[in-house]
Tab-separated table of C-alpha atoms and ligand atoms in Angstrom:
chain	number	residue	atom	x	y	z
A	726	MET	CA	163.844	179.578	-28.333
A	727	VAL	CA	164.732	175.922	-27.875
A	728	PRO	CA	162.316	174.759	-25.204
A	729	LYS	CA	163.919	173.240	-22.136
A	730	ALA	CA	161.850	170.076	-22.298
A	731	ALA	CA	162.740	169.491	-25.923
A	732	ALA	CA	166.427	170.117	-25.284
A	733	ILE	CA	166.740	167.398	-22.689
A	734	GLU	CA	169.220	164.804	-23.725
A	735	GLY	CA	167.457	162.117	-21.754
A	736	ILE	CA	168.233	158.482	-22.151
A	737	THR	CA	168.350	158.695	-25.930
A	738	GLY	CA	171.478	160.839	-25.945
A	739	ARG	CA	169.855	163.087	-28.562
A	740	VAL	CA	169.403	166.828	-28.255
A	741	ASN	CA	166.318	167.905	-30.206
A	742	ALA	CA	165.851	171.176	-32.026
A	743	ALA	CA	162.662	173.219	-31.504
A	744	PRO	CA	159.825	170.932	-32.660
A	745	SER	CA	157.233	171.687	-35.322
A	746	LEU	CA	153.576	172.049	-34.257
A	747	GLU	CA	153.048	168.462	-35.428
A	748	GLN	CA	155.840	167.239	-33.155
A	749	GLU	CA	154.679	169.538	-30.359
A	750	THR	CA	151.210	167.982	-30.443
A	751	ASN	CA	152.306	164.349	-30.846
A	752	PRO	CA	150.984	162.840	-27.602
A	753	TRP	CA	153.774	160.282	-27.282
A	754	GLN	CA	156.445	162.972	-27.649
A	755	ALA	CA	154.593	165.231	-25.193
A	756	GLN	CA	154.516	162.427	-22.654
A	757	ALA	CA	158.154	161.499	-23.274
A	758	ALA	CA	159.282	165.143	-22.871
A	759	ARG	CA	157.657	165.352	-19.422
A	760	PHE	CA	158.932	161.912	-18.454
A	761	ASP	CA	162.507	162.769	-19.445
A	762	GLU	CA	162.417	166.078	-17.626
A	763	ALA	CA	161.093	164.490	-14.425
A	764	ALA	CA	163.500	161.541	-14.668
A	765	THR	CA	166.413	163.945	-15.065
A	766	LYS	CA	165.340	165.896	-11.975
A	767	LEU	CA	164.948	162.661	-10.029
A	768	ASN	CA	168.345	161.492	-11.197
A	769	LEU	CA	166.565	158.270	-12.072
A	770	ASP	CA	168.602	155.109	-12.356
A	771	LYS	CA	169.350	154.682	-16.088
A	772	GLY	CA	168.108	151.070	-16.204
A	773	ILE	CA	164.769	151.957	-14.592
A	774	TRP	CA	164.581	154.958	-16.944
A	775	LYS	CA	164.860	152.659	-19.963
A	776	ILE	CA	162.212	150.289	-18.574
A	777	LEU	CA	159.667	152.998	-17.726
A	778	ARG	CA	160.121	154.975	-20.917
A	779	GLU	CA	158.722	152.159	-23.068
A	780	PRO	CA	155.420	150.278	-22.780
A	781	THR	CA	155.625	146.716	-21.439
A	782	ARG	CA	153.404	145.295	-24.153
A	783	GLU	CA	151.728	146.557	-27.339
A	784	ILE	CA	149.077	144.379	-28.935
A	785	ILE	CA	147.679	145.015	-32.419
A	786	VAL	CA	144.623	143.080	-33.546
A	787	HIS	CA	142.753	143.041	-36.843
A	788	ILE	CA	139.075	142.497	-36.166
A	789	PRO	CA	136.706	141.091	-38.799
A	790	VAL	CA	133.126	142.279	-38.372
A	791	THR	CA	130.065	141.365	-40.409
A	792	MET	CA	128.312	144.645	-41.136
A	793	ASP	CA	124.534	145.043	-41.257
A	794	ASP	CA	124.519	144.796	-45.066
A	795	GLY	CA	126.284	141.413	-44.965
A	796	THR	CA	129.723	142.659	-46.091
A	797	VAL	CA	132.806	142.048	-43.948
A	798	GLU	CA	134.992	144.898	-42.684
A	799	VAL	CA	138.318	144.482	-40.890
A	800	PHE	CA	139.082	147.020	-38.152
A	801	THR	CA	142.448	147.588	-36.461
A	802	GLY	CA	142.556	147.704	-32.684
A	803	TYR	CA	145.253	148.316	-30.108
A	804	ARG	CA	145.809	147.575	-26.458
A	805	VAL	CA	148.958	148.948	-24.869
A	806	GLN	CA	150.020	147.977	-21.360
A	807	HIS	CA	152.571	150.527	-20.268
A	808	SER	CA	153.383	149.309	-16.764
A	809	ILE	CA	152.022	146.558	-14.526
A	810	SER	CA	154.582	147.159	-11.813
A	811	ARG	CA	152.094	148.459	-9.193
A	812	GLY	CA	149.138	146.276	-10.214
A	813	PRO	CA	146.978	145.280	-13.185
A	814	GLY	CA	146.907	147.546	-16.221
A	815	LYS	CA	144.090	150.103	-16.072
A	816	GLY	CA	142.783	152.387	-18.769
A	817	GLY	CA	140.006	153.155	-21.190
A	818	ILE	CA	139.234	152.038	-24.721
A	819	ARG	CA	138.493	154.682	-27.343
A	820	TYR	CA	136.776	154.270	-30.702
A	821	ALA	CA	137.661	156.935	-33.292
A	822	PRO	CA	138.684	157.178	-36.949
A	823	ASP	CA	142.049	158.760	-36.111
A	824	VAL	CA	143.226	156.545	-33.239
A	825	SER	CA	146.936	155.777	-33.598
A	826	LEU	CA	149.378	153.534	-31.801
A	827	ASP	CA	151.359	156.596	-30.650
A	828	GLU	CA	148.238	158.081	-29.107
A	829	VAL	CA	147.321	154.832	-27.330
A	830	ARG	CA	150.927	154.467	-26.102
A	831	ALA	CA	150.906	157.984	-24.656
A	832	LEU	CA	147.519	157.488	-23.014
A	833	ALA	CA	148.689	154.172	-21.517
A	834	SER	CA	151.735	155.780	-19.941
A	835	TRP	CA	149.631	158.701	-18.672
A	836	MET	CA	147.478	156.085	-16.931
A	837	THR	CA	150.553	154.656	-15.201
A	838	TRP	CA	151.492	158.091	-13.871
A	839	LYS	CA	147.900	159.005	-13.007
A	840	CYS	CA	147.300	155.828	-10.964
A	841	ALA	CA	150.603	156.395	-9.173
A	842	VAL	CA	149.813	160.069	-8.370
A	843	VAL	CA	146.603	159.043	-6.601
A	844	ASN	CA	148.398	156.016	-5.175
A	845	ILE	CA	145.982	153.304	-6.306
A	846	PRO	CA	147.302	149.788	-6.999
A	847	PHE	CA	147.068	149.798	-10.780
A	848	GLY	CA	149.502	150.126	-13.629
A	849	GLY	CA	148.661	151.896	-16.870
A	850	ALA	CA	147.050	150.647	-20.071
A	851	LYS	CA	144.896	151.982	-22.894
A	852	GLY	CA	143.052	150.619	-25.906
A	853	GLY	CA	141.748	151.970	-29.161
A	854	VAL	CA	139.983	150.810	-32.301
A	855	ILE	CA	140.143	152.687	-35.596
A	856	CYS	CA	136.491	153.018	-36.579
A	857	ASP	CA	133.819	155.637	-37.115
A	858	PRO	CA	131.306	154.850	-34.379
A	859	LYS	CA	128.968	157.674	-35.445
A	860	ASN	CA	128.345	155.788	-38.691
A	861	MET	CA	127.936	152.322	-37.179
A	862	SER	CA	124.771	150.679	-35.878
A	863	GLN	CA	124.472	149.332	-32.332
A	864	GLY	CA	124.666	145.805	-33.737
A	865	GLU	CA	127.907	146.566	-35.612
A	866	LEU	CA	129.397	148.202	-32.512
A	867	GLU	CA	128.429	145.220	-30.385
A	868	ARG	CA	130.002	142.707	-32.824
A	869	LEU	CA	133.159	144.868	-33.060
A	870	THR	CA	133.416	145.142	-29.271
A	871	ARG	CA	132.897	141.431	-28.666
A	872	ARG	CA	135.425	140.360	-31.303
A	873	TYR	CA	137.989	142.934	-30.063
A	874	THR	CA	137.520	141.538	-26.539
A	875	ALA	CA	137.851	137.939	-27.758
A	876	SER	CA	141.073	138.814	-29.627
A	877	LEU	CA	142.539	140.182	-26.389
A	878	ILE	CA	141.054	137.593	-24.051
A	879	GLU	CA	144.345	136.198	-22.730
A	880	PHE	CA	145.645	139.682	-21.895
A	881	LEU	CA	142.567	140.963	-20.010
A	882	GLY	CA	141.310	140.062	-16.546
A	883	PRO	CA	140.748	141.529	-13.071
A	884	GLU	CA	144.359	140.705	-12.145
A	885	LYS	CA	145.830	141.493	-15.581
A	886	ASP	CA	144.301	144.469	-17.335
A	887	VAL	CA	140.994	146.202	-16.573
A	888	PRO	CA	139.522	148.387	-19.355
A	889	ALA	CA	137.076	151.277	-18.932
A	890	PRO	CA	135.187	153.645	-21.242
A	891	ASP	CA	136.926	156.461	-23.066
A	892	MET	CA	136.050	158.536	-26.125
A	893	ASN	CA	132.977	157.053	-27.919
A	894	THR	CA	132.679	154.039	-25.629
A	895	ASN	CA	130.279	153.880	-22.714
A	896	GLU	CA	128.524	151.763	-20.078
A	897	GLN	CA	126.945	149.594	-22.780
A	898	THR	CA	130.356	148.897	-24.359
A	899	MET	CA	131.650	147.812	-20.933
A	900	ALA	CA	128.619	145.537	-20.449
A	901	TRP	CA	129.433	143.795	-23.777
A	902	ILE	CA	133.096	143.387	-22.809
A	903	MET	CA	132.147	142.018	-19.384
A	904	ASP	CA	129.688	139.572	-20.939
A	905	THR	CA	132.124	138.381	-23.642
A	906	TYR	CA	134.896	137.864	-21.102
A	907	SER	CA	132.481	136.077	-18.755
A	908	MET	CA	131.313	133.714	-21.541
A	909	HIS	CA	134.933	132.703	-22.170
A	910	MET	CA	135.586	132.165	-18.449
A	911	GLY	CA	132.358	130.235	-17.877
A	912	GLN	CA	131.337	132.523	-15.020
A	913	THR	CA	130.320	136.136	-14.477
A	914	VAL	CA	133.398	138.293	-13.889
A	915	THR	CA	132.203	141.837	-13.241
A	916	SER	CA	135.625	143.157	-12.154
A	917	VAL	CA	137.166	142.736	-15.633
A	918	VAL	CA	135.987	146.239	-16.597
A	919	THR	CA	134.921	149.422	-14.806
A	920	GLY	CA	132.478	152.088	-15.867
A	921	LYS	CA	129.724	149.457	-16.132
A	922	PRO	CA	126.030	150.142	-15.515
A	923	VAL	CA	125.290	150.141	-11.743
A	924	SER	CA	122.922	147.204	-12.322
A	925	LEU	CA	125.881	145.099	-13.562
A	926	GLY	CA	128.341	145.925	-10.785
A	927	GLY	CA	129.135	149.543	-11.632
A	928	SER	CA	129.884	151.979	-8.827
A	929	ARG	CA	127.536	154.671	-7.684
A	930	GLY	CA	129.144	158.054	-8.282
A	931	ARG	CA	131.350	156.828	-11.180
A	932	ARG	CA	129.531	158.849	-13.840
A	933	GLU	CA	130.365	162.207	-12.275
A	934	ALA	CA	133.575	161.145	-10.515
A	935	THR	CA	136.022	162.900	-12.858
A	936	GLY	CA	134.102	166.187	-12.590
A	937	ARG	CA	133.890	165.770	-8.825
A	938	GLY	CA	137.660	165.299	-8.665
A	939	VAL	CA	138.156	168.396	-10.826
A	940	ALA	CA	135.918	170.408	-8.482
A	941	THR	CA	137.786	169.124	-5.417
A	942	VAL	CA	141.249	170.058	-6.710
A	943	THR	CA	139.912	173.457	-7.821
A	944	ASP	CA	138.715	174.052	-4.245
A	945	GLN	CA	142.157	173.027	-2.992
A	946	ALA	CA	143.915	175.380	-5.421
A	947	LEU	CA	141.739	178.250	-4.201
A	948	LYS	CA	142.549	177.409	-0.602
A	949	PHE	CA	146.264	177.343	-1.415
A	950	LEU	CA	146.074	180.717	-3.174
A	951	ASN	CA	143.819	182.300	-0.538
A	952	MET	CA	140.968	182.810	-2.952
A	953	ASN	CA	137.234	182.661	-2.439
A	954	ALA	CA	134.765	180.592	-4.507
A	955	SER	CA	132.138	183.344	-4.555
A	956	GLU	CA	134.631	185.787	-6.089
A	957	THR	CA	136.094	183.302	-8.562
A	958	THR	CA	135.186	183.126	-12.249
A	959	VAL	CA	135.415	179.923	-14.291
A	960	ILE	CA	135.503	179.014	-17.990
A	961	VAL	CA	135.042	175.386	-19.035
A	962	GLN	CA	135.873	174.007	-22.470
A	963	GLY	CA	133.807	170.914	-23.309
A	964	PHE	CA	130.352	170.222	-21.895
A	965	GLY	CA	130.450	166.431	-21.934
A	966	ASN	CA	130.980	164.048	-19.033
A	967	VAL	CA	133.939	165.836	-17.438
A	968	GLY	CA	133.099	169.447	-18.369
A	969	MET	CA	129.417	169.319	-17.502
A	970	HIS	CA	129.884	167.742	-14.077
A	971	SER	CA	132.865	169.999	-13.270
A	972	ALA	CA	130.889	173.115	-14.214
A	973	ARG	CA	127.784	171.982	-12.342
A	974	LEU	CA	129.602	171.074	-9.129
A	975	LEU	CA	131.607	174.318	-9.116
A	976	TRP	CA	128.484	176.369	-9.815
A	977	GLU	CA	126.734	174.565	-6.941
A	978	ARG	CA	129.678	175.526	-4.709
A	979	GLY	CA	129.226	179.204	-5.518
A	980	TYR	CA	131.759	179.767	-8.327
A	981	LYS	CA	130.709	182.088	-11.138
A	982	VAL	CA	130.881	180.125	-14.416
A	983	ILE	CA	131.105	182.766	-17.154
A	984	GLY	CA	131.927	180.695	-20.246
A	985	ILE	CA	131.273	177.246	-21.706
A	986	GLY	CA	132.955	176.121	-24.920
A	987	GLU	CA	131.980	173.349	-27.300
A	988	TYR	CA	133.510	172.092	-30.571
A	989	ASP	CA	130.995	174.131	-32.598
A	990	GLY	CA	130.794	177.387	-30.610
A	991	ALA	CA	130.657	178.806	-27.098
A	992	LEU	CA	128.489	180.646	-24.580
A	993	TYR	CA	129.548	183.639	-22.478
A	994	ASN	CA	127.899	185.706	-19.763
A	995	ALA	CA	130.059	187.987	-17.604
A	996	ASP	CA	127.365	187.895	-14.890
A	997	GLY	CA	127.498	184.109	-14.659
A	998	ILE	CA	125.617	181.253	-16.306
A	999	ASP	CA	122.953	179.204	-14.506
A	1000	ILE	CA	124.627	175.815	-15.022
A	1001	GLY	CA	121.669	173.902	-13.579
A	1002	GLU	CA	119.484	175.275	-16.380
A	1003	LEU	CA	122.185	174.738	-19.005
A	1004	VAL	CA	122.538	171.072	-18.012
A	1005	GLU	CA	118.783	170.652	-18.471
A	1006	TRP	CA	118.929	172.473	-21.816
A	1007	LYS	CA	121.757	170.289	-23.136
A	1008	THR	CA	120.130	167.105	-21.853
A	1009	ARG	CA	116.892	167.950	-23.638
A	1010	ARG	CA	118.314	169.418	-26.867
A	1011	GLY	CA	121.686	167.709	-27.209
A	1012	THR	CA	123.467	171.067	-27.659
A	1013	ILE	CA	124.387	174.144	-25.611
A	1014	HIS	CA	123.392	176.492	-28.439
A	1015	GLY	CA	120.271	178.589	-28.301
A	1016	PHE	CA	120.404	178.792	-24.493
A	1017	ALA	CA	118.907	182.126	-23.399
A	1018	GLY	CA	121.024	182.544	-20.248
A	1019	ALA	CA	124.234	183.453	-22.148
A	1020	GLY	CA	125.287	184.941	-25.463
A	1021	PRO	CA	127.064	183.130	-28.309
A	1022	PHE	CA	130.854	183.502	-28.313
A	1023	ASP	CA	133.857	182.502	-30.419
A	1024	LYS	CA	135.032	179.076	-29.171
A	1025	ASP	CA	138.756	179.771	-29.691
A	1026	GLU	CA	138.642	183.250	-28.160
A	1027	LEU	CA	136.929	181.824	-25.080
A	1028	LEU	CA	140.174	180.230	-23.846
A	1029	THR	CA	142.013	183.551	-23.831
A	1030	GLN	CA	139.396	185.592	-21.933
A	1031	PRO	CA	140.278	187.048	-18.513
A	1032	VAL	CA	139.177	184.477	-15.931
A	1033	ASP	CA	140.354	183.058	-12.602
A	1034	VAL	CA	140.008	179.343	-13.408
A	1035	LEU	CA	140.236	177.846	-16.888
A	1036	ILE	CA	139.201	174.191	-17.242
A	1037	PRO	CA	139.942	172.531	-20.580
A	1038	ALA	CA	137.725	169.420	-20.412
A	1039	ALA	CA	137.321	168.434	-24.042
A	1040	THR	CA	140.345	167.050	-25.815
A	1041	GLU	CA	144.160	167.101	-26.271
A	1042	ASN	CA	146.401	169.926	-27.488
A	1043	VAL	CA	144.118	172.917	-27.069
A	1044	ILE	CA	146.806	174.994	-25.323
A	1045	THR	CA	149.909	175.140	-27.502
A	1046	SER	CA	152.751	177.505	-28.385
A	1047	ARG	CA	150.165	179.268	-30.624
A	1048	ASN	CA	147.863	180.536	-27.871
A	1049	ALA	CA	149.552	179.971	-24.463
A	1050	GLU	CA	150.978	183.505	-24.386
A	1051	ARG	CA	147.453	184.964	-24.682
A	1052	LEU	CA	145.891	182.973	-21.845
A	1053	GLN	CA	144.702	185.218	-19.004
A	1054	CYS	CA	143.747	182.689	-16.350
A	1055	ARG	CA	145.237	182.568	-12.864
A	1056	ILE	CA	144.623	178.817	-12.438
A	1057	LEU	CA	144.522	176.082	-15.091
A	1058	VAL	CA	142.792	172.851	-14.054
A	1059	GLU	CA	143.238	170.166	-16.704
A	1060	GLY	CA	140.014	168.137	-16.882
A	1061	ALA	CA	141.011	166.643	-20.253
A	1062	ASN	CA	144.007	164.408	-20.877
A	1063	GLY	CA	146.943	166.226	-22.451
A	1064	PRO	CA	145.269	169.593	-23.152
A	1065	THR	CA	148.583	171.478	-22.817
A	1066	THR	CA	151.719	170.813	-24.847
A	1067	ALA	CA	155.156	170.684	-23.229
A	1068	ILE	CA	156.156	173.984	-24.882
A	1069	ALA	CA	152.981	175.699	-23.716
A	1070	ASP	CA	153.846	174.511	-20.198
A	1071	GLU	CA	156.960	176.642	-20.163
A	1072	ILE	CA	155.080	179.691	-21.396
A	1073	LEU	CA	152.455	179.213	-18.673
A	1074	ALA	CA	155.178	178.761	-16.051
A	1075	ASP	CA	156.765	182.065	-17.139
A	1076	LYS	CA	153.373	183.734	-16.829
A	1077	GLY	CA	152.958	182.332	-13.308
A	1078	VAL	CA	149.800	180.317	-14.055
A	1079	PHE	CA	149.029	177.851	-11.270
A	1080	VAL	CA	148.554	174.541	-13.129
A	1081	VAL	CA	146.737	171.526	-11.714
A	1082	PRO	CA	148.044	168.938	-14.209
A	1083	ASP	CA	145.846	166.333	-15.893
A	1084	ILE	CA	147.389	163.323	-14.161
A	1085	LEU	CA	146.187	164.821	-10.883
A	1086	ALA	CA	143.161	166.924	-11.885
A	1087	ASN	CA	141.205	164.272	-13.796
A	1088	ALA	CA	142.258	161.271	-11.681
A	1089	GLY	CA	138.855	161.199	-9.936
A	1090	GLY	CA	137.538	158.912	-12.697
A	1091	VAL	CA	140.159	156.213	-12.309
A	1092	THR	CA	140.006	156.498	-8.531
A	1093	THR	CA	136.296	155.670	-8.555
A	1094	SER	CA	137.035	152.937	-11.117
A	1095	TYR	CA	139.350	151.498	-8.506
A	1096	PHE	CA	136.485	151.674	-5.986
A	1097	GLU	CA	134.279	149.864	-8.533
A	1098	TRP	CA	136.871	147.084	-8.945
A	1099	VAL	CA	137.149	146.758	-5.145
A	1100	GLN	CA	133.346	146.616	-4.713
A	1101	ASP	CA	132.990	144.002	-7.493
A	1102	ARG	CA	135.628	141.818	-5.887
A	1103	MET	CA	133.981	142.142	-2.463
A	1104	GLY	CA	130.466	141.762	-3.846
A	1105	TYR	CA	129.476	144.585	-1.515
A	1106	PHE	CA	128.377	147.954	-2.877
A	1107	TRP	CA	128.797	151.298	-1.176
A	1108	ALA	CA	126.320	154.163	-0.896
A	1109	GLU	CA	127.000	157.131	-3.169
A	1110	ASP	CA	127.963	159.360	-0.231
A	1111	ASP	CA	130.518	156.824	0.844
A	1112	VAL	CA	132.062	156.706	-2.652
A	1113	ASN	CA	132.144	160.521	-2.880
A	1114	GLN	CA	133.749	160.951	0.539
A	1115	ARG	CA	136.450	158.389	-0.233
A	1116	LEU	CA	137.088	160.089	-3.570
A	1117	GLU	CA	137.357	163.512	-1.964
A	1118	ARG	CA	139.874	162.189	0.560
A	1119	VAL	CA	142.069	160.676	-2.174
A	1120	MET	CA	141.970	163.842	-4.284
A	1121	ILE	CA	142.864	166.124	-1.357
A	1122	GLU	CA	145.708	163.854	-0.207
A	1123	SER	CA	147.057	163.617	-3.757
A	1124	PHE	CA	146.830	167.380	-4.289
A	1125	ASP	CA	148.740	167.949	-1.054
A	1126	ALA	CA	151.368	165.345	-1.976
A	1127	VAL	CA	151.985	166.984	-5.367
A	1128	LEU	CA	152.249	170.480	-3.850
A	1129	GLN	CA	154.603	169.248	-1.182
A	1130	TYR	CA	156.777	167.667	-3.855
A	1131	ALA	CA	156.727	170.932	-5.838
A	1132	VAL	CA	157.912	172.939	-2.842
A	1133	GLN	CA	160.453	170.353	-1.717
A	1134	HIS	CA	162.058	170.076	-5.171
A	1135	ASN	CA	161.383	173.650	-6.269
A	1136	VAL	CA	159.598	172.586	-9.466
A	1137	ASN	CA	156.227	173.405	-11.029
A	1138	ASN	CA	153.137	171.317	-10.252
A	1139	ARG	CA	153.236	169.249	-13.423
A	1140	LEU	CA	156.836	168.285	-12.969
A	1141	ALA	CA	156.119	167.545	-9.313
A	1142	ALA	CA	153.217	165.238	-10.250
A	1143	TYR	CA	155.394	163.376	-12.763
A	1144	MET	CA	158.279	163.142	-10.301
A	1145	LEU	CA	156.032	161.805	-7.547
A	1146	ALA	CA	154.482	159.250	-9.907
A	1147	ILE	CA	157.758	158.137	-11.480
A	1148	ASP	CA	159.372	157.849	-8.070
A	1149	ARG	CA	156.560	155.548	-6.879
A	1150	VAL	CA	156.598	153.369	-10.018
A	1151	ALA	CA	160.407	153.253	-10.050
A	1152	PHE	CA	160.390	152.114	-6.424
A	1153	THR	CA	158.131	149.103	-7.067
A	1154	THR	CA	159.880	148.289	-10.344
A	1155	LYS	CA	163.211	148.163	-8.541
A	1156	GLN	CA	161.754	146.264	-5.596
A	1157	ARG	CA	160.267	143.598	-7.885
A	1158	GLY	CA	163.565	143.316	-9.784
A	1159	ILE	CA	164.080	142.055	-13.295
A	1160	TYR	CA	162.838	138.541	-13.948
A	1161	ALA	CA	165.333	136.684	-16.077
B	1903	NAD	P1	132.777	163.549	-23.702
B	1903	NAD	O1	132.771	163.028	-25.098
B	1903	NAD	O2	131.701	163.153	-22.764
B	1903	NAD	O3	132.798	165.162	-23.721
B	1903	NAD	C1	133.677	165.915	-24.478
B	1903	NAD	C2	132.956	167.204	-24.842
B	1903	NAD	O4	133.886	168.088	-25.450
B	1903	NAD	C3	131.818	166.978	-25.831
B	1903	NAD	O5	130.686	167.725	-25.416
B	1903	NAD	C4	132.401	167.492	-27.153
B	1903	NAD	O6	131.421	168.011	-28.019
B	1903	NAD	C5	133.346	168.581	-26.675
B	1903	NAD	N1	134.456	168.844	-27.581
B	1903	NAD	C6	135.134	167.956	-28.354
B	1903	NAD	N2	136.116	168.584	-29.022
B	1903	NAD	C7	136.061	169.882	-28.667
B	1903	NAD	C8	136.809	171.023	-28.999
B	1903	NAD	N3	137.830	170.953	-29.860
B	1903	NAD	N4	136.481	172.204	-28.433
B	1903	NAD	C9	135.463	172.290	-27.546
B	1903	NAD	N5	134.701	171.236	-27.189
B	1903	NAD	C10	134.999	170.049	-27.740
B	1903	NAD	O7	134.229	163.187	-23.136
B	1903	NAD	P2	134.677	163.217	-21.615
B	1903	NAD	O8	134.545	161.867	-21.043
B	1903	NAD	O9	134.067	164.386	-20.942
B	1903	NAD	O10	136.262	163.442	-21.801
B	1903	NAD	C11	136.807	164.739	-22.037
B	1903	NAD	C12	138.297	164.684	-21.779
B	1903	NAD	O11	138.549	164.242	-20.441
B	1903	NAD	C13	139.095	163.711	-22.664
B	1903	NAD	O12	140.379	164.255	-22.840
B	1903	NAD	C14	139.176	162.458	-21.816
B	1903	NAD	O13	140.262	161.626	-22.180
B	1903	NAD	C15	139.380	163.107	-20.445
B	1903	NAD	N6	139.044	162.259	-19.309
B	1903	NAD	C16	137.797	161.736	-19.162
B	1903	NAD	C17	137.494	160.980	-18.039
B	1903	NAD	C18	136.118	160.440	-17.785
B	1903	NAD	O14	135.899	159.842	-16.715
B	1903	NAD	N7	135.163	160.633	-18.678
B	1903	NAD	C19	138.492	160.723	-17.080
B	1903	NAD	C20	139.765	161.278	-17.245
B	1903	NAD	C21	140.015	162.053	-18.367
């Protein structure tokens, strides 16, 4: 079968053959396939299509760092600004040995679409540094972070590009970036990054915001499908920031969480897992394994178990042409970025799975980052309840907007989310015009 998405001629004029698994899981190609499909459906102006298909700016920096033993290492870092049409670039920075420019490009464009879906005034950006943070000391990580920030100083700023944490970066990393930027500016500029410690201008509620957004859209999906939380089973892959908070909030709302997957194994209990206890267990021991309230399970098989709601909340490309056919969930809520490939999408659509796509489902994090940026600029900080209520409102409105688009254009939810986002970004891009 030549998948529809891959057969789209798009702006390139090329018709692709069925891709290999490597092509299928290339994040930039996955993003481009969805973009082309949505742009075709929207009958997008060809000029705007060309502009939005490519990132606005790609910066590569080589960062010298003095290591603890006195030797010098040079690390490669990226910052890609996909679109700044609706506002400053916004997106995380990840540290990992296998970061690539293609990956950062894809993540930057996903940020553009995500910010547009939830209708916040940001464009999309993303950063990455090729390094192995697990084998670096705090001092080495601090020097790397500060020099990376200094190399990008002219491209960052509250009105230009606002980074946030992503894989292997955290509140401390953001504090270093904020401090380095502030030293260069000669004043404290908290709004240059989000995801900071609350004591340095971070927002209350940011830590669990992505999981809270996931829980909210899951509630909305149930409402739409006339289902009941107390009769709904859930499996979550990944028990980190997104997965743990999603599982905990759903469990607190009465859902029955029957499976939790991690990179090195899984837990399963058909009668339901006490997520409150599991959170405590993981916090104390650093692992989900050995927990008495559920039995060990095969991590790959977990995804294909019968369940009402499946939440991949770990990493990219876990649902591909290799396993999509065997999925038995009724609803797929994408906590992670890019967990499903474009080919797997079509298989899931044929199976009638109700998909809440990543650019909607996990947008709670960037929405609360937006609240953090607003609070920093006002110098006035909201109570946690206030943050959570505002977040809930944005997630419900965005969910409704995507579903309305899906019905109106007779497309699936993912395509609807892309179409809505592209339409919004195309509108401002056209309105601003081309500076010459
Ligand atoms: P995290 O590092 O806190 O947690 C990820 C968890 O998944 C870890 O417990 C890890 O051990 C586990 N994991 C990794 N690979 C796995 C695999 N192959 N199978 C099963 N488990 C695996 O990261 P996070 O912040 O929770 O992010 C998870 C995903 O959500 C990523 O795709 C990220 O880009 C996306 N995301 C995160 C946020 C946020 O606010 N943190 C916002 C939007 C999207």
